[in-house]
Amino acid sequence: MSSRRNFLQQLAASVIAFPLIPADASLLHGNRDKETYDGPPLRVAILGLGSYGTRVAEAMKDCKRARLTGIVSGTPSKITAWQQKYGIPEKNCYNYQNFDSIKDNPDIDVVYVITPNSLHKDFSIRAAKAGKHVICEKPMAINAKEGQEMVAACKKANVKLLVGYRMHFEPKTLEIIRMRKDGELGKIMFFQGLSGFVAGDPNQWRLNKALAGGGAMMDIGIYSINGARYMVGEEPVWVTAQETKTNPEKFKPGVDETIQFQMGFPSGAVASCLSTYNMNNLDRFFLNGSKGYAELQPATGYGPIKGKTNKGELTQPHMTHQTVQMDEMAGIILDGKQPIVPVDGEEGVRDLKIIDAIYEAVKTGKKVVLK
């Protein structure tokens, strides 16, 4: 772990920056096994072979439209292990130094960047310059400025930039969004988002500001930010925020432990949220309207998601989030389909602008108006 961490720190310091399909009801509501697809698959290279990269690779075994065809890693032993496990040919394996030569590989359509946050921008831009579409884990960058640079680079290279918002394809989540859009909940008045867990190892990259770009807000708090936006159906116009830090040795300057934050929306709806690395059992969304309510708990975990509304329990079946995500993203990239909730780079920048504003509100103690 130590050598891996040191390598990533050196890489972060040295890497040079280069200048909803409308959800198919059968796909998202339980009949995936009956779906067939005979067209060309989306050929994916995963960059960053850690725990989440492994989760995505395993989920892709069940994909109908996306296939793992390449890997990129700074750890030679991981490349060897993944080659054997997933049958990746040597010509489709890259390290962080020769990665740019991926431009000459016709077996790869898209690079999925799954590294520590501070490395997202540079690897995404390198992939775009190599002519490959980009899927980037969230947060897509460490601030909105970097996110906008990624969007601009992908537009210039004429490739798509998507962000790994797996919840945007989750059936119970989409049902609540449908109910809100159809007016079944009435006028939306309040959202609560609780996102947190106890971060264990004090030496993990998530507690290293140079790699993570912050603390809990960058990792888990973004779920409540993003959730508030798609649940309320509006963009916030102001934020306020307060930070609590009980363990300054573990949570160094610039690494937030707990932040409570509030958001206001144009309609008058308000959101009250909590982001923390110091409390477990916090994964809940609650949406309240004049005619009804909706609740998800757990709301964003790997599943199964559980939920209810004023009309009763939500019963949409659980499917592996990353499997559905990758198949849906294949439709976006290959067919130009539009998801119910956006997953493009602009969507990622919107979340980053709010995170920037939350950190500013913590620092100043003032309400920050969002433009």
Coordinates of C-alpha atoms in Angstrom, one line a residue, residues 49-296:
L49 CA -7.1 -1.3 -11.5
G50 CA -8.0 -0.8 -7.9
S51 CA -11.0 -2.0 -6.0
Y52 CA -13.6 0.0 -7.9
G53 CA -12.0 -0.8 -11.2
T54 CA -12.3 -4.5 -10.3
R55 CA -15.9 -4.0 -9.4
V56 CA -16.6 -2.5 -12.8
A57 CA -14.7 -5.2 -14.6
E58 CA -16.7 -7.9 -12.8
A59 CA -20.0 -6.2 -13.5
M60 CA -19.1 -5.9 -17.2
K61 CA -19.1 -9.7 -17.5
D62 CA -22.9 -9.4 -17.6
C63 CA -23.1 -6.5 -20.0
K64 CA -24.8 -6.9 -23.3
R65 CA -23.4 -3.9 -25.1
A66 CA -20.0 -3.2 -23.3
R67 CA -16.9 -5.3 -23.2
L68 CA -13.6 -5.0 -21.4
T69 CA -10.9 -5.1 -24.0
G70 CA -8.0 -3.1 -22.5
I71 CA -6.3 -2.1 -19.2
V72 CA -4.0 0.7 -18.1
S73 CA -2.1 0.5 -14.8
G74 CA 1.1 1.7 -13.1
T75 CA 1.5 -1.6 -11.4
P76 CA 3.0 -4.4 -13.6
S77 CA 1.7 -7.2 -11.3
K78 CA -1.9 -6.0 -11.7
I79 CA -1.5 -5.9 -15.5
T80 CA -0.4 -9.5 -15.4
A81 CA -3.1 -10.6 -13.1
W82 CA -5.8 -8.9 -15.1
Q83 CA -4.5 -10.3 -18.4
Q84 CA -4.9 -13.8 -17.0
K85 CA -8.3 -13.2 -15.3
Y86 CA -10.0 -11.3 -18.1
G87 CA -8.2 -12.5 -21.2
I88 CA -6.7 -9.2 -22.2
P89 CA -4.2 -9.4 -25.0
E90 CA -0.7 -8.0 -24.5
K91 CA -1.2 -5.3 -27.2
N92 CA -4.2 -3.9 -25.2
C93 CA -2.2 -3.4 -22.0
Y94 CA -0.6 -0.1 -21.2
N95 CA 1.2 1.6 -18.3
Y96 CA 1.0 5.2 -17.4
Q97 CA 4.1 6.1 -19.5
N98 CA 3.1 4.5 -22.8
F99 CA -0.6 5.2 -22.4
D100 CA -0.7 7.8 -25.2
S101 CA 0.0 5.1 -27.8
I102 CA -3.5 3.8 -27.2
K103 CA -4.4 6.2 -30.1
D104 CA -3.2 3.5 -32.5
N105 CA -5.3 0.7 -31.0
P106 CA -8.6 0.1 -32.9
D107 CA -9.7 -2.4 -30.2
I108 CA -10.5 0.3 -27.7
D109 CA -13.3 2.9 -28.0
V110 CA -13.4 4.4 -24.6
V111 CA -11.1 4.8 -21.6
Y112 CA -12.8 4.5 -18.1
V113 CA -10.6 6.6 -15.7
I114 CA -10.8 5.1 -12.2
T115 CA -7.9 6.7 -10.3
P116 CA -7.6 9.0 -7.3
N117 CA -9.4 12.3 -8.0
S118 CA -6.5 14.5 -8.7
L119 CA -5.4 12.3 -11.6
H120 CA -8.8 12.4 -13.4
K121 CA -8.1 15.5 -15.4
D122 CA -4.8 14.6 -16.9
F123 CA -5.6 11.0 -17.8
S124 CA -9.0 12.1 -19.3
I125 CA -7.4 14.7 -21.5
R126 CA -4.7 12.3 -22.6
A127 CA -7.4 9.8 -23.5
A128 CA -9.3 12.5 -25.5
K129 CA -6.1 13.5 -27.3
A130 CA -5.7 9.9 -28.3
G131 CA -9.1 10.0 -29.9
K132 CA -10.8 7.9 -27.3
H133 CA -14.1 8.6 -25.6
V134 CA -13.8 9.1 -21.9
I135 CA -15.8 7.8 -18.9
C136 CA -14.5 9.4 -15.7
E137 CA -15.3 8.4 -12.1
K138 CA -16.9 11.1 -9.9
P139 CA -16.0 13.6 -8.9
M140 CA -14.7 14.2 -12.4
A141 CA -12.0 16.6 -11.1
I142 CA -11.0 18.4 -8.0
N143 CA -12.7 21.6 -8.9
A144 CA -14.9 23.1 -11.5
K145 CA -12.1 24.8 -13.4
E146 CA -10.4 21.4 -14.0
G147 CA -13.8 19.9 -14.9
Q148 CA -14.3 22.6 -17.5
E149 CA -10.9 22.0 -19.0
M150 CA -11.8 18.4 -19.4
V151 CA -15.1 19.3 -21.1
A152 CA -13.2 21.6 -23.5
A153 CA -10.6 19.1 -24.3
C154 CA -13.1 16.4 -25.1
K155 CA -15.1 18.8 -27.3
K156 CA -11.9 19.8 -29.1
A157 CA -11.1 16.1 -29.7
N158 CA -14.7 15.4 -30.8
V159 CA -15.1 12.6 -28.2
K160 CA -17.7 12.1 -25.6
L161 CA -17.0 12.7 -21.9
L162 CA -19.3 10.8 -19.5
V163 CA -19.1 10.6 -15.7
G164 CA -19.7 7.5 -13.7
Y165 CA -23.1 8.4 -12.2
R166 CA -24.4 4.9 -11.7
M167 CA -27.4 6.1 -9.7
H168 CA -28.8 7.9 -12.8
F169 CA -29.8 4.5 -14.1
E170 CA -31.0 2.9 -10.9
P171 CA -34.7 1.8 -11.2
K172 CA -36.0 3.0 -7.8
T173 CA -34.3 6.3 -8.2
L174 CA -35.8 6.7 -11.7
E175 CA -39.3 5.8 -10.4
I176 CA -39.1 8.7 -7.8
I177 CA -37.9 11.1 -10.6
R178 CA -40.9 9.9 -12.7
M179 CA -43.3 10.5 -9.9
R180 CA -41.9 14.0 -9.3
K181 CA -42.0 14.9 -13.0
D182 CA -45.6 13.6 -13.3
G183 CA -46.7 15.8 -10.4
E184 CA -47.6 12.8 -8.1
L185 CA -45.6 14.4 -5.2
G186 CA -47.0 17.9 -5.8
K187 CA -44.8 20.9 -5.2
I188 CA -41.4 19.9 -4.0
M189 CA -40.5 21.6 -0.8
F190 CA -37.7 19.8 1.0
F191 CA -34.9 17.3 0.4
Q192 CA -32.6 15.7 2.9
G193 CA -29.5 13.8 1.9
L194 CA -27.3 11.9 4.4
S195 CA -24.0 10.5 3.0
G196 CA -21.3 9.1 5.2
F197 CA -19.2 6.3 6.6
V198 CA -16.2 5.9 8.9
A199 CA -13.0 6.2 6.9
G200 CA -10.7 3.6 8.3
D201 CA -7.0 3.6 7.2
P202 CA -5.6 7.0 7.9
N203 CA -3.0 6.5 5.1
Q204 CA -5.5 5.8 2.3
W205 CA -5.4 8.2 -0.7
R206 CA -8.9 9.5 0.2
L207 CA -7.4 11.3 3.2
N208 CA -4.5 12.8 1.2
K209 CA -5.5 16.2 -0.1
A210 CA -3.0 16.0 -3.0
L211 CA -4.7 12.9 -4.4
A212 CA -8.4 13.4 -3.3
G213 CA -8.7 17.1 -3.6
G214 CA -10.5 17.3 -0.3
G215 CA -12.2 14.8 2.1
A216 CA -15.6 13.3 2.6
M217 CA -17.3 15.9 0.4
M218 CA -15.3 14.8 -2.7
D219 CA -16.0 11.1 -2.1
I220 CA -19.4 10.6 -0.5
G221 CA -20.9 14.1 -0.1
I222 CA -21.2 14.5 -3.8
Y223 CA -24.0 11.9 -3.7
S224 CA -26.2 14.2 -1.7
I225 CA -25.3 17.1 -4.0
N226 CA -26.1 15.2 -7.1
G227 CA -29.1 13.5 -5.5
A228 CA -30.6 16.8 -4.4
R229 CA -30.4 18.1 -8.0
Y230 CA -32.1 15.1 -9.7
M231 CA -34.6 14.6 -6.9
V232 CA -35.7 18.2 -6.7
G233 CA -35.4 18.6 -10.4
E234 CA -33.8 22.1 -10.2
E235 CA -30.3 23.6 -9.9
P236 CA -29.5 25.3 -6.5
V237 CA -29.0 29.0 -6.4
W238 CA -27.3 29.3 -3.0
V239 CA -25.5 27.2 -0.5
T240 CA -24.5 27.6 3.2
A241 CA -22.2 25.1 5.0
Q242 CA -20.6 24.4 8.3
E243 CA -17.6 22.1 9.0
T244 CA -17.0 19.9 12.1
K245 CA -13.6 18.3 12.7
T246 CA -13.1 16.1 15.7
N247 CA -9.9 14.4 14.6
P248 CA -7.4 16.9 13.1
E249 CA -4.6 14.3 13.2
K250 CA -6.5 12.0 10.9
F251 CA -8.2 14.7 8.9
K252 CA -5.4 17.1 8.0
P253 CA -5.9 20.7 6.7
G254 CA -7.9 20.6 3.5
V255 CA -9.3 17.2 4.2
D256 CA -12.9 17.6 5.5
E257 CA -14.3 15.2 8.1
T258 CA -17.9 16.3 8.4
I259 CA -19.7 19.1 6.6
Q260 CA -23.4 20.0 7.0
F261 CA -24.6 22.0 4.0
Q262 CA -27.8 23.6 2.9
M263 CA -29.0 24.5 -0.6
G264 CA -31.8 26.7 -1.9
F265 CA -33.6 26.3 -5.2
P266 CA -35.5 28.7 -7.5
S267 CA -38.9 27.3 -6.6
G268 CA -38.3 27.9 -2.9
A269 CA -37.4 24.3 -2.1
V270 CA -34.5 23.8 0.3
A271 CA -32.1 20.9 1.0
S272 CA -30.4 20.0 4.2
C273 CA -27.5 17.5 3.8
L274 CA -24.6 15.9 5.7
S275 CA -21.3 14.6 4.4
T276 CA -19.0 12.7 6.7
Y277 CA -16.1 10.3 7.1
N278 CA -16.8 9.9 10.8
M279 CA -20.3 8.2 11.0
N280 CA -21.7 5.0 9.7
N281 CA -25.3 4.2 8.7
L282 CA -25.7 7.4 6.7
D283 CA -27.1 6.7 3.2
R284 CA -30.6 8.2 3.0
F285 CA -32.5 10.5 0.7
F286 CA -35.9 12.0 1.6
L287 CA -37.9 14.1 -0.7
N288 CA -41.0 15.9 0.5
G289 CA -43.8 17.5 -1.6
S290 CA -47.2 19.0 -1.0
K291 CA -48.9 15.8 -2.1
G292 CA -46.5 13.1 -1.0
Y293 CA -43.0 12.0 -0.2
A294 CA -40.3 9.6 -1.3
E295 CA -37.5 8.0 0.7
L296 CA -34.5 5.8 -0.3

